[in-house]
mmCIF file of N, CA and C in Angstrom:
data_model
loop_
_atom_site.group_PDB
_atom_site.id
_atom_site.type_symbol
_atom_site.label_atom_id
_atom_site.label_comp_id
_atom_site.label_asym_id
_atom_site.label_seq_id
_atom_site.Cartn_x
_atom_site.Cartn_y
_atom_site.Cartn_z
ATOM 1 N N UNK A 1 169.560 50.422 39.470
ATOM 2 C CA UNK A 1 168.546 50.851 38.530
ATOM 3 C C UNK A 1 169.221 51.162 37.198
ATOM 4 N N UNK A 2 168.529 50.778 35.954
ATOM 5 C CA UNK A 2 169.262 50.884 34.829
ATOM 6 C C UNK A 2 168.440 52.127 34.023
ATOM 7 N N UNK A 3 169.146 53.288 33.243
ATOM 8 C CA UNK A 3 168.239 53.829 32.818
ATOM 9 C C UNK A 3 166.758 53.217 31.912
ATOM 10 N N UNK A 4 166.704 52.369 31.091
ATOM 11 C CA UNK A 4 165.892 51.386 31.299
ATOM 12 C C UNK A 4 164.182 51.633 31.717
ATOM 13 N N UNK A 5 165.142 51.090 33.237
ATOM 14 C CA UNK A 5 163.900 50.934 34.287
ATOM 15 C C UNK A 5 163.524 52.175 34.824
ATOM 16 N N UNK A 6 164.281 53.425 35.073
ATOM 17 C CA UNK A 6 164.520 54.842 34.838
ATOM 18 C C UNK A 6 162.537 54.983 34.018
ATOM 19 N N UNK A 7 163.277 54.822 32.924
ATOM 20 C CA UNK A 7 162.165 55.263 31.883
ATOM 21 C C UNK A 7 160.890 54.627 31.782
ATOM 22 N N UNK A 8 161.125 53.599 32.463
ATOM 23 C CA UNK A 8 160.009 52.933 32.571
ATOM 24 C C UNK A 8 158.989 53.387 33.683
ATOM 25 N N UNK A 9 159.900 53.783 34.763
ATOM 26 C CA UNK A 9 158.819 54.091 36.123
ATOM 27 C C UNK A 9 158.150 55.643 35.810
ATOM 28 N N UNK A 10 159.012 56.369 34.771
ATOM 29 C CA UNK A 10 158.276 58.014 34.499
ATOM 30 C C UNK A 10 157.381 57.568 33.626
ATOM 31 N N UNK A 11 157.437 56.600 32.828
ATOM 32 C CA UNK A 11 156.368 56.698 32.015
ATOM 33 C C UNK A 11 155.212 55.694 32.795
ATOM 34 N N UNK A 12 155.418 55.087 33.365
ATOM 35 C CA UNK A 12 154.205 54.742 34.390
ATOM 36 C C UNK A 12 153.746 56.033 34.934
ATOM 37 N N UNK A 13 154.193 56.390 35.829
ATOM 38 C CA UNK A 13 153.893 57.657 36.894
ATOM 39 C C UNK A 13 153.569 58.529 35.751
ATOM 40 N N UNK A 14 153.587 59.027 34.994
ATOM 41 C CA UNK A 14 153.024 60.238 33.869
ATOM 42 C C UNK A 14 152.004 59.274 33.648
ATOM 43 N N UNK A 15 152.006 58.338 32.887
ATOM 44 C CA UNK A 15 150.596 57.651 32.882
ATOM 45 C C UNK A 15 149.317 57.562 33.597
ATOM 46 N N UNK A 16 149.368 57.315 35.015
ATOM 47 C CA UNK A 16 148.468 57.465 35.949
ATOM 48 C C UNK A 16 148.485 58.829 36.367
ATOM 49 N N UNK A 17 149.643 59.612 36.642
ATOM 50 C CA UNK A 17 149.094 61.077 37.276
ATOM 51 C C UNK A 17 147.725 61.552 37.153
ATOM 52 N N UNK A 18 147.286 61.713 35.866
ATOM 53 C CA UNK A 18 145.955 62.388 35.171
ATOM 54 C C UNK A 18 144.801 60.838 35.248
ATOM 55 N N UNK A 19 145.057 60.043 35.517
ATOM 56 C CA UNK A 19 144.062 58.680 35.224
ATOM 57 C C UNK A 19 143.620 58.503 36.134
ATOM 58 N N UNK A 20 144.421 57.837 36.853
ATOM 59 C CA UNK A 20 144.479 57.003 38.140
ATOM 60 C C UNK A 20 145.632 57.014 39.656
ATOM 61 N N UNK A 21 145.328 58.467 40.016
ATOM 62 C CA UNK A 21 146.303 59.143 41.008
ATOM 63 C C UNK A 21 146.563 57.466 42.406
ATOM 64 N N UNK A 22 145.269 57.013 42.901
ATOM 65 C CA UNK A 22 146.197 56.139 43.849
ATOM 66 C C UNK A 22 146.835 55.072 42.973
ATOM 67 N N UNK A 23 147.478 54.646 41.819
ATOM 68 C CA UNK A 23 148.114 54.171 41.168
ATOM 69 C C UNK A 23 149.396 54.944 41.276
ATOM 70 N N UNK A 24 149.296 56.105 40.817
ATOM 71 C CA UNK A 24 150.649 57.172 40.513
ATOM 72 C C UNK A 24 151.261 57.446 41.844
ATOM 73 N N UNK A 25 150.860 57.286 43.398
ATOM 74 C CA UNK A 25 151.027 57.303 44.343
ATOM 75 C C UNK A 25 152.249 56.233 45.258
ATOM 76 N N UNK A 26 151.923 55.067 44.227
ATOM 77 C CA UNK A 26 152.460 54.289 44.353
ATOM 78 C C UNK A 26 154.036 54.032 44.187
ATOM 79 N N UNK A 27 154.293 54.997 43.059
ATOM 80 C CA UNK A 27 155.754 54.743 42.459
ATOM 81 C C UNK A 27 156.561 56.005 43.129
ATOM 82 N N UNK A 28 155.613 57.044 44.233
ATOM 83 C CA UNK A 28 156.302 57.952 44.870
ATOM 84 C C UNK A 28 156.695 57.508 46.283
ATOM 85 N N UNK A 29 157.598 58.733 46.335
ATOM 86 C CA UNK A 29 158.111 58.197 48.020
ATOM 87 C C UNK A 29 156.922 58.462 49.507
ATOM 88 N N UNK A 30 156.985 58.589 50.359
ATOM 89 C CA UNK A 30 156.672 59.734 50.983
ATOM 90 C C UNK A 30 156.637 61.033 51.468
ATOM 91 N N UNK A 31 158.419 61.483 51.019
ATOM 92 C CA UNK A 31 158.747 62.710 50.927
ATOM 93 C C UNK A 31 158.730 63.233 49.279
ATOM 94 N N UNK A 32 158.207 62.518 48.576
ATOM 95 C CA UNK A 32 158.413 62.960 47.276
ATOM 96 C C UNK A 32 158.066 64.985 46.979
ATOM 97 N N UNK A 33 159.049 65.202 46.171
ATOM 98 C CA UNK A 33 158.570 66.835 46.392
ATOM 99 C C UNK A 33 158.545 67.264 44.496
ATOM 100 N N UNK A 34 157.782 68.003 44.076
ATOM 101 C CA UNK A 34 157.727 68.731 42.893
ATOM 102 C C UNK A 34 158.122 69.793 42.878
ATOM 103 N N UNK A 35 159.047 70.321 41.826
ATOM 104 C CA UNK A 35 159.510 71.737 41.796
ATOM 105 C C UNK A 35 159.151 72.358 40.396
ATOM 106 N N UNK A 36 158.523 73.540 40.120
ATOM 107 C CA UNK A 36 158.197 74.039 38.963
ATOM 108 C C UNK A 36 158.292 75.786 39.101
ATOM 109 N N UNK A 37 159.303 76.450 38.765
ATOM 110 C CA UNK A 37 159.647 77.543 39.523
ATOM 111 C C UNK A 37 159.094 78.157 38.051
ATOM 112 N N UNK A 38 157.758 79.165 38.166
ATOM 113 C CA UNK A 38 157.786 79.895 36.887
ATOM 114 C C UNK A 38 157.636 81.556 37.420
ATOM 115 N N UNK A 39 156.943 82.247 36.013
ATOM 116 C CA UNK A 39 156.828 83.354 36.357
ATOM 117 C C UNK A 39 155.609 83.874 37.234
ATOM 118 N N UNK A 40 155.377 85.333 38.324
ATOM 119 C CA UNK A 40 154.786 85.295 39.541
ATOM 120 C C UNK A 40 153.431 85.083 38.588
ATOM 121 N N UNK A 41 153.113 85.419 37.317
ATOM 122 C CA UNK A 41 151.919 85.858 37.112
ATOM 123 C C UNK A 41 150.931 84.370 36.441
ATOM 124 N N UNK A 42 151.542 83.325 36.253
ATOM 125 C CA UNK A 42 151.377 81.893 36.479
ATOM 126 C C UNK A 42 151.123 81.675 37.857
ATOM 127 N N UNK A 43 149.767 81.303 38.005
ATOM 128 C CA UNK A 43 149.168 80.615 39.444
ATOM 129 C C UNK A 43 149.478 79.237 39.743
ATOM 130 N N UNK A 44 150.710 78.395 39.033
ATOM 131 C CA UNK A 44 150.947 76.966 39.543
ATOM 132 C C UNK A 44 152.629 76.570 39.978
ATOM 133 N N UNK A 45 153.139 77.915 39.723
ATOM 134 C CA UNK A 45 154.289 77.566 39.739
ATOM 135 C C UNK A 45 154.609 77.167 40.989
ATOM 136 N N UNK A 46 155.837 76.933 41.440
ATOM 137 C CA UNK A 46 156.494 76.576 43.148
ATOM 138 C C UNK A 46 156.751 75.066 43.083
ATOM 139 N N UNK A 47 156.969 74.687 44.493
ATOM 140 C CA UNK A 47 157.199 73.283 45.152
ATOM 141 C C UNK A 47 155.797 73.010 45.761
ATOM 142 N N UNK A 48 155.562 71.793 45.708
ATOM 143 C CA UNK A 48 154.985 71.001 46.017
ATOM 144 C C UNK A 48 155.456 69.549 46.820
ATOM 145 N N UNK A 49 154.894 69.581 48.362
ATOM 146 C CA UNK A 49 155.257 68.218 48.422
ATOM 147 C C UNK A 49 154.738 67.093 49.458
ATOM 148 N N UNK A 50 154.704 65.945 49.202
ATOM 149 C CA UNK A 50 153.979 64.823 49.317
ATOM 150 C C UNK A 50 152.402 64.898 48.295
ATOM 151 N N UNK A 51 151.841 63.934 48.999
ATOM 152 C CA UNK A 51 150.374 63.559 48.041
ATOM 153 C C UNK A 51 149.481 65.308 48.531
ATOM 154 N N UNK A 52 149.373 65.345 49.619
ATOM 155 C CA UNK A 52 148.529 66.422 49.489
ATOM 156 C C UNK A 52 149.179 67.689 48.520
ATOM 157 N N UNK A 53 150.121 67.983 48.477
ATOM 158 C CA UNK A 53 151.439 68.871 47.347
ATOM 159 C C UNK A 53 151.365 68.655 46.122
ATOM 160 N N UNK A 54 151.137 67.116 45.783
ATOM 161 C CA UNK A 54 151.091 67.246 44.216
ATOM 162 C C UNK A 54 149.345 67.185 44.007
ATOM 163 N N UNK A 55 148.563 67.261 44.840
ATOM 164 C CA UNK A 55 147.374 67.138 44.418
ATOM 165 C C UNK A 55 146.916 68.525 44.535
ATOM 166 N N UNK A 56 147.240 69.772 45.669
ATOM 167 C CA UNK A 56 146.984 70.896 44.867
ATOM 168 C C UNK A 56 147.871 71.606 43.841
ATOM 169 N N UNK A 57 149.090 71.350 43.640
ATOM 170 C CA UNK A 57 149.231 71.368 42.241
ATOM 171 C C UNK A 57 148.508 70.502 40.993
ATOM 172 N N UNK A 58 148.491 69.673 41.062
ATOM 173 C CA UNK A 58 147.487 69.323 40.177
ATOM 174 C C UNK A 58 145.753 69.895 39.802
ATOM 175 N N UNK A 59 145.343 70.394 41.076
ATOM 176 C CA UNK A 59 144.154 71.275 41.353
ATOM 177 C C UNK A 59 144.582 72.423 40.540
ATOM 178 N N UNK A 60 145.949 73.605 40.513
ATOM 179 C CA UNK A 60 146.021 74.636 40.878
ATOM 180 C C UNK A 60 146.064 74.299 38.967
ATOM 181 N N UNK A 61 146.892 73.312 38.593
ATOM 182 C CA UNK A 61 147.693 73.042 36.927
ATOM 183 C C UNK A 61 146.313 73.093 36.223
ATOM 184 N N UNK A 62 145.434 72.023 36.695
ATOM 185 C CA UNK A 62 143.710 71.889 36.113
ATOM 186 C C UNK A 62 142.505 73.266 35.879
ATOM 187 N N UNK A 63 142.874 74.051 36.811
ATOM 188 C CA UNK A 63 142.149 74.928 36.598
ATOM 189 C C UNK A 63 142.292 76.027 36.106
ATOM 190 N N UNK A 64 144.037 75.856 35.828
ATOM 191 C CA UNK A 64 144.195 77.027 34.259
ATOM 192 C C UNK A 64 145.135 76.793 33.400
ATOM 193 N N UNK A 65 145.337 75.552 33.732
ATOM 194 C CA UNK A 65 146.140 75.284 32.179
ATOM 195 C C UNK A 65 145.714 73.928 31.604
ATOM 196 N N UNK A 66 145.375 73.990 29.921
ATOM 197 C CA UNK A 66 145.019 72.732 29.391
ATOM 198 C C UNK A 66 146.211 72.217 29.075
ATOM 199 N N UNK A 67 146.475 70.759 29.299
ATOM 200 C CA UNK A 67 148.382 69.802 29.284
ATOM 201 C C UNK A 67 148.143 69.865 27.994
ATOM 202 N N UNK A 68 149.252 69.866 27.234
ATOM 203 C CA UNK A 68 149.121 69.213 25.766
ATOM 204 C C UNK A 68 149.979 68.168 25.666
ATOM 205 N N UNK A 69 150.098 67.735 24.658
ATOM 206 C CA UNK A 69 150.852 66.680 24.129
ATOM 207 C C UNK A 69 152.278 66.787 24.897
ATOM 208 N N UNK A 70 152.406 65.399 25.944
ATOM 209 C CA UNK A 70 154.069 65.633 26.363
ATOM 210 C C UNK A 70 154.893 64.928 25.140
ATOM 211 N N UNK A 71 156.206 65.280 24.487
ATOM 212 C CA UNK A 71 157.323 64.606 23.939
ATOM 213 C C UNK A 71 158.238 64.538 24.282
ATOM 214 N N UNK A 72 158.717 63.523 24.698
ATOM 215 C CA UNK A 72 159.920 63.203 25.421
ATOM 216 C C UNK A 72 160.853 63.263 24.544
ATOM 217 N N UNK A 73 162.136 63.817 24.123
ATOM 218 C CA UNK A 73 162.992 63.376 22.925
ATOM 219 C C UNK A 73 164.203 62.926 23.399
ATOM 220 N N UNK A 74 164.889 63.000 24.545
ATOM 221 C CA UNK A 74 166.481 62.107 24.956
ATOM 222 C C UNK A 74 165.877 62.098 26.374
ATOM 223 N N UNK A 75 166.507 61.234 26.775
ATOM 224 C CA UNK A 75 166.637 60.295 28.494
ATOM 225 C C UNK A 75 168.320 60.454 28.916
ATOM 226 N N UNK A 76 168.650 61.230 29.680
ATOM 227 C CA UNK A 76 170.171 60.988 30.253
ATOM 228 C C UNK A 76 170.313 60.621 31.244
ATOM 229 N N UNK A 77 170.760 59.159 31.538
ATOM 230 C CA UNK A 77 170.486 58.786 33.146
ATOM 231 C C UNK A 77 172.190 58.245 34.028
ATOM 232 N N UNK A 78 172.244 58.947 34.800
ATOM 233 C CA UNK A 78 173.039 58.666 36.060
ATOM 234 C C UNK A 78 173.006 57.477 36.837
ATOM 235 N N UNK A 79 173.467 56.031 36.844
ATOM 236 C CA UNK A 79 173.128 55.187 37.735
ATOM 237 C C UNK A 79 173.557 55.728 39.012
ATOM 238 N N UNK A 80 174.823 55.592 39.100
ATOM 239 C CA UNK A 80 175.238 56.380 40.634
ATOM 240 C C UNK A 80 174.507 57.051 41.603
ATOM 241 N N UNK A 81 173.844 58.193 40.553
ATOM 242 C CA UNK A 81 173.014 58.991 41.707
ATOM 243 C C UNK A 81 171.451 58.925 41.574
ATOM 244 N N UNK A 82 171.276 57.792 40.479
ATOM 245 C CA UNK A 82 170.060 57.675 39.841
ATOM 246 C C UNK A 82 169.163 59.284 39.823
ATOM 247 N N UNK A 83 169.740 60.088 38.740
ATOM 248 C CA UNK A 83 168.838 61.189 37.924
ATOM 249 C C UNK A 83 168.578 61.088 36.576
ATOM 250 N N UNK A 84 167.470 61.020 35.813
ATOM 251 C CA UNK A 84 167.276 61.164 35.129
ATOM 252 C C UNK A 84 167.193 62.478 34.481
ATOM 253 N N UNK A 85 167.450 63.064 33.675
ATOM 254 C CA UNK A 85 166.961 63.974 32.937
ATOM 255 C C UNK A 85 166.239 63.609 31.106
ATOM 256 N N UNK A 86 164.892 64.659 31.423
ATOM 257 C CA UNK A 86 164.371 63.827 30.017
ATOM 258 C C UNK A 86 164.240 65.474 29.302
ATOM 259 N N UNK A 87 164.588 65.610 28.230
ATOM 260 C CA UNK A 87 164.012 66.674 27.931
ATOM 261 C C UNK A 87 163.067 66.090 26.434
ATOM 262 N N UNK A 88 162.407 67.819 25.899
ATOM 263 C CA UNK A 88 160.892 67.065 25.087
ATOM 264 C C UNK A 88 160.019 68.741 25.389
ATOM 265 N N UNK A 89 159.214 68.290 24.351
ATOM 266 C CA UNK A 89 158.040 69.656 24.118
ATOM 267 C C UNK A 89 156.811 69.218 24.668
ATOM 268 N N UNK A 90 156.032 70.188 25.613
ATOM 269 C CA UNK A 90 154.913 69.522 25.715
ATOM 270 C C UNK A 90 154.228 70.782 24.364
ATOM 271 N N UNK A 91 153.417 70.439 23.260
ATOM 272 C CA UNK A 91 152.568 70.622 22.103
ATOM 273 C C UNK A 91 150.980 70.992 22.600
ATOM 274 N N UNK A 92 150.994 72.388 22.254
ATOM 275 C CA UNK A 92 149.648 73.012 22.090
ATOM 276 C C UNK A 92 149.073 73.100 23.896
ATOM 277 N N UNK A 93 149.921 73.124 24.876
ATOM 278 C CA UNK A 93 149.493 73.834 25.806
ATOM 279 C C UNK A 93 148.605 74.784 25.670
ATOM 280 N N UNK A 94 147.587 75.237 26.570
ATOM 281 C CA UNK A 94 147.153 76.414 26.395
ATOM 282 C C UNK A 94 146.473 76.738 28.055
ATOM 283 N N UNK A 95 146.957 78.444 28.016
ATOM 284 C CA UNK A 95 146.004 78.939 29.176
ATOM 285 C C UNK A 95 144.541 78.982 29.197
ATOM 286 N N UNK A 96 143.966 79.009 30.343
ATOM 287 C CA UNK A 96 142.366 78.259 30.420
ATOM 288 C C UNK A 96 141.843 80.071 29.965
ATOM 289 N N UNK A 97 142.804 81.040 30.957
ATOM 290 C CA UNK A 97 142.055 82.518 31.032
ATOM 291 C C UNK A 97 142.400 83.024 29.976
ATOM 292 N N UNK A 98 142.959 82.678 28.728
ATOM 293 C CA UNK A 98 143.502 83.754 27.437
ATOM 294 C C UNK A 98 142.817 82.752 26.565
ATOM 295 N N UNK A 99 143.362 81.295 26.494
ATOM 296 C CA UNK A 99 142.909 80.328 24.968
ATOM 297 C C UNK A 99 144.254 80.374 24.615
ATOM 298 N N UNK A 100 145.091 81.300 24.767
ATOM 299 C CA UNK A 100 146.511 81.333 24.042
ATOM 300 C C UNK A 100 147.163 79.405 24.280
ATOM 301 N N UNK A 101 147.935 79.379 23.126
ATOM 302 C CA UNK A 101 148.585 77.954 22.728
ATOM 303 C C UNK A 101 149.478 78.252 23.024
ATOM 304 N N UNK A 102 150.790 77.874 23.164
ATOM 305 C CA UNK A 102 151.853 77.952 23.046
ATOM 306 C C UNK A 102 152.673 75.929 22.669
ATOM 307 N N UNK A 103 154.272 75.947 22.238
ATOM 308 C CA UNK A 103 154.816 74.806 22.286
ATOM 309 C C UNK A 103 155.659 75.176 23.252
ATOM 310 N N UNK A 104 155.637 74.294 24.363
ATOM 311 C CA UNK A 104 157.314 74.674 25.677
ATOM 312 C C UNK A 104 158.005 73.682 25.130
ATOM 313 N N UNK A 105 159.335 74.102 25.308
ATOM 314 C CA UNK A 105 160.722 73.086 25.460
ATOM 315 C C UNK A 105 160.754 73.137 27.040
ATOM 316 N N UNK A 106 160.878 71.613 27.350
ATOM 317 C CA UNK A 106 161.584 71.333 28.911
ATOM 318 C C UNK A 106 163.000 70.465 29.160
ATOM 319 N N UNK A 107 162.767 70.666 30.340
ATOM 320 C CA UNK A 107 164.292 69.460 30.686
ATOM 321 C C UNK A 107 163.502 68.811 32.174
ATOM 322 N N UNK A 108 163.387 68.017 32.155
ATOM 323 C CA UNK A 108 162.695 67.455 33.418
ATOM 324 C C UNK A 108 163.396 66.500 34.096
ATOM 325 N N UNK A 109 163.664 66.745 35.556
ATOM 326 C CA UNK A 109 164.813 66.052 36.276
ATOM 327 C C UNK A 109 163.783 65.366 37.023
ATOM 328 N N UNK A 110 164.275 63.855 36.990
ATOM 329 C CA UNK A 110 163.066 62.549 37.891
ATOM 330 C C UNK A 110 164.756 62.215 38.564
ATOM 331 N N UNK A 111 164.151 61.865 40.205
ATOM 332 C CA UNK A 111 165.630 61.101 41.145
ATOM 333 C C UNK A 111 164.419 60.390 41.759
ATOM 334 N N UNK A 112 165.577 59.363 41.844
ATOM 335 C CA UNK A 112 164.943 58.422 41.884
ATOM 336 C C UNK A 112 165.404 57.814 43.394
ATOM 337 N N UNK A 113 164.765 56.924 44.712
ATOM 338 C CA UNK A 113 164.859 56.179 45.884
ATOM 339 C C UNK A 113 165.594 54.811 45.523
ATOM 340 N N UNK A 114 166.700 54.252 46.457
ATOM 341 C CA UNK A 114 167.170 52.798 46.070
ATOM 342 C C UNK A 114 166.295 51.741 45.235
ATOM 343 N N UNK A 115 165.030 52.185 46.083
ATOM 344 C CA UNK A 115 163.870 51.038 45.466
ATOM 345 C C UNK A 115 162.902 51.589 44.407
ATOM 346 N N UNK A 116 163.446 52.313 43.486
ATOM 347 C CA UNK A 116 163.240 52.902 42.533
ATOM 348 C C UNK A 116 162.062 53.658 42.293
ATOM 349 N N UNK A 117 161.691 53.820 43.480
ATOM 350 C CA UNK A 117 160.121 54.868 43.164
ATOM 351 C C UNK A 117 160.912 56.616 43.732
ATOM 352 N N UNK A 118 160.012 56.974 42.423
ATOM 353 C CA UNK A 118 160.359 58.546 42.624
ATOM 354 C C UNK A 118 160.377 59.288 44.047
ATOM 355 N N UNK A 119 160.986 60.138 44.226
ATOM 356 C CA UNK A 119 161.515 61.070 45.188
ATOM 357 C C UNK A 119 161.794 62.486 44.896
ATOM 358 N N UNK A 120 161.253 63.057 43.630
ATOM 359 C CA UNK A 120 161.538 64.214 43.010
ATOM 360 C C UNK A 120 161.462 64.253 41.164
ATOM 361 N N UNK A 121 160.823 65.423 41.555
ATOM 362 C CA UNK A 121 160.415 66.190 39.930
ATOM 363 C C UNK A 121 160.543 67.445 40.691
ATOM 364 N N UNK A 122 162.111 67.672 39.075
ATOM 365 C CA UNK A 122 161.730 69.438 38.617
ATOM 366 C C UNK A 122 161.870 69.578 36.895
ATOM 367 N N UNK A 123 160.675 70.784 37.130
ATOM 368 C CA UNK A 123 160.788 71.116 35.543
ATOM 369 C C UNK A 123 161.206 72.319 34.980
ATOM 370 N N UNK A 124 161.997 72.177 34.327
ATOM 371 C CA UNK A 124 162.650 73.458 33.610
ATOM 372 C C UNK A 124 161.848 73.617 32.241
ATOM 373 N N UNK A 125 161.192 74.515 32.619
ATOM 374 C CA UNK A 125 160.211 74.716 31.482
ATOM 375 C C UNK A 125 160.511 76.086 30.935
ATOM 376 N N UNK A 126 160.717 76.345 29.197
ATOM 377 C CA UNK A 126 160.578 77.640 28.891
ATOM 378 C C UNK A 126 159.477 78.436 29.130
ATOM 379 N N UNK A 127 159.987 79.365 30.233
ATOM 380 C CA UNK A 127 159.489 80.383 30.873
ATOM 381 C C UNK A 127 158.853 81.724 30.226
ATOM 382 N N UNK A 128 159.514 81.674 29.220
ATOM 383 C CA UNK A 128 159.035 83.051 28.180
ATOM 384 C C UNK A 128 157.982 82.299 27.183
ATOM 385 N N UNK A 129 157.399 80.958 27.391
ATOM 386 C CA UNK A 129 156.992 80.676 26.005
ATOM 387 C C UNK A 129 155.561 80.421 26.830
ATOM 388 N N UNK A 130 155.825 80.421 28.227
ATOM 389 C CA UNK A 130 154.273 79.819 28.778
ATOM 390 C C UNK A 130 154.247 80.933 29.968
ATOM 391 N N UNK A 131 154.898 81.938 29.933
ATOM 392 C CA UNK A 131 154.605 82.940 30.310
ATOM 393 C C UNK A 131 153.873 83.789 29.347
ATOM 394 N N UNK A 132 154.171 83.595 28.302
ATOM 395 C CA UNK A 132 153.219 84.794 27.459
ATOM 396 C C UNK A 132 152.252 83.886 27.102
ATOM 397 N N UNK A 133 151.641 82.920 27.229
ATOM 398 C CA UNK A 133 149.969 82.627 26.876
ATOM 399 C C UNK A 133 149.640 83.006 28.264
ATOM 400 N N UNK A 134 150.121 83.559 29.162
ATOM 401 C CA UNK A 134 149.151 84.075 30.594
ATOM 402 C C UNK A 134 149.465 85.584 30.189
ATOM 403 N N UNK A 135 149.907 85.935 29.621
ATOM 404 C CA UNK A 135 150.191 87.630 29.493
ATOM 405 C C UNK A 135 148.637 88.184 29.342
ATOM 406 N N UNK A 136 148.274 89.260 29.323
ATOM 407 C CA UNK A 136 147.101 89.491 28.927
ATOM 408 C C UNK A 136 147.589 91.268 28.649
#
């Protein structure tokens, strides 16, 4: 796998996640697992895993947080162990229960299966910046 093709399969799979989930299903494994470790008072944080895992996270993400704009700004990719890391702002997030906005900085780690469909997402998301639009 070349980073490349790396970038090509996240930006498929981010593409369909929100569109067209049995599409986005496709480029995962069967053990595929999500990790998003935030603060307790955020209702989406944790692991998630397989299709039923990322679909109540996706339930849990939908019903109190609006996505904003993702920006990807560098791709660092590992052939060897095929990891990507992308980091990037997602723009004008906001909590559903405050309205509060915030901009996060992330670092988002995609690993990738021989046959190049995902097998893992974690996101390192600033924690103090999307912890306080849930502050109340």
């Amino acid at each position: 796998m070349t980073k490349q093709q790396a970038i090509d399969t996240v930006n498929k799979y981010m593409g369909f996640l929100l569109t067209d989930f049995p599409e986005c299903v496709k480029v995962m494994t069967d053990d595929f697992a999500w990790e998003n470790f935030l603060p307790s008072h955020i209702p989406f944080g944790g692991r998630y895993e397989g299709v039923s895992g990322l679909q109540k996270y996706l339930a849990q993400l939908s019903e109190t947080w609006v996505i904003g704009e993702l920006v990807f700004r560098d791709f660092i990719f590992d052939p060897e162990t095929r990891i990507l890391a992308a980091t990037g702002v997602e723009k004008n997030g906001k909590s559903v229960a405050t309205g509060r906005p915030c901009d996060m900085a992330f670092v988002w780690e995609f690993r990738f299966a021989p046959d190049g469909k995902l097998t893992y997402l974690r996101e390192y998301n600033d924690t103090a910046a999307i912890g306080g639009t849930f502050d109340s």
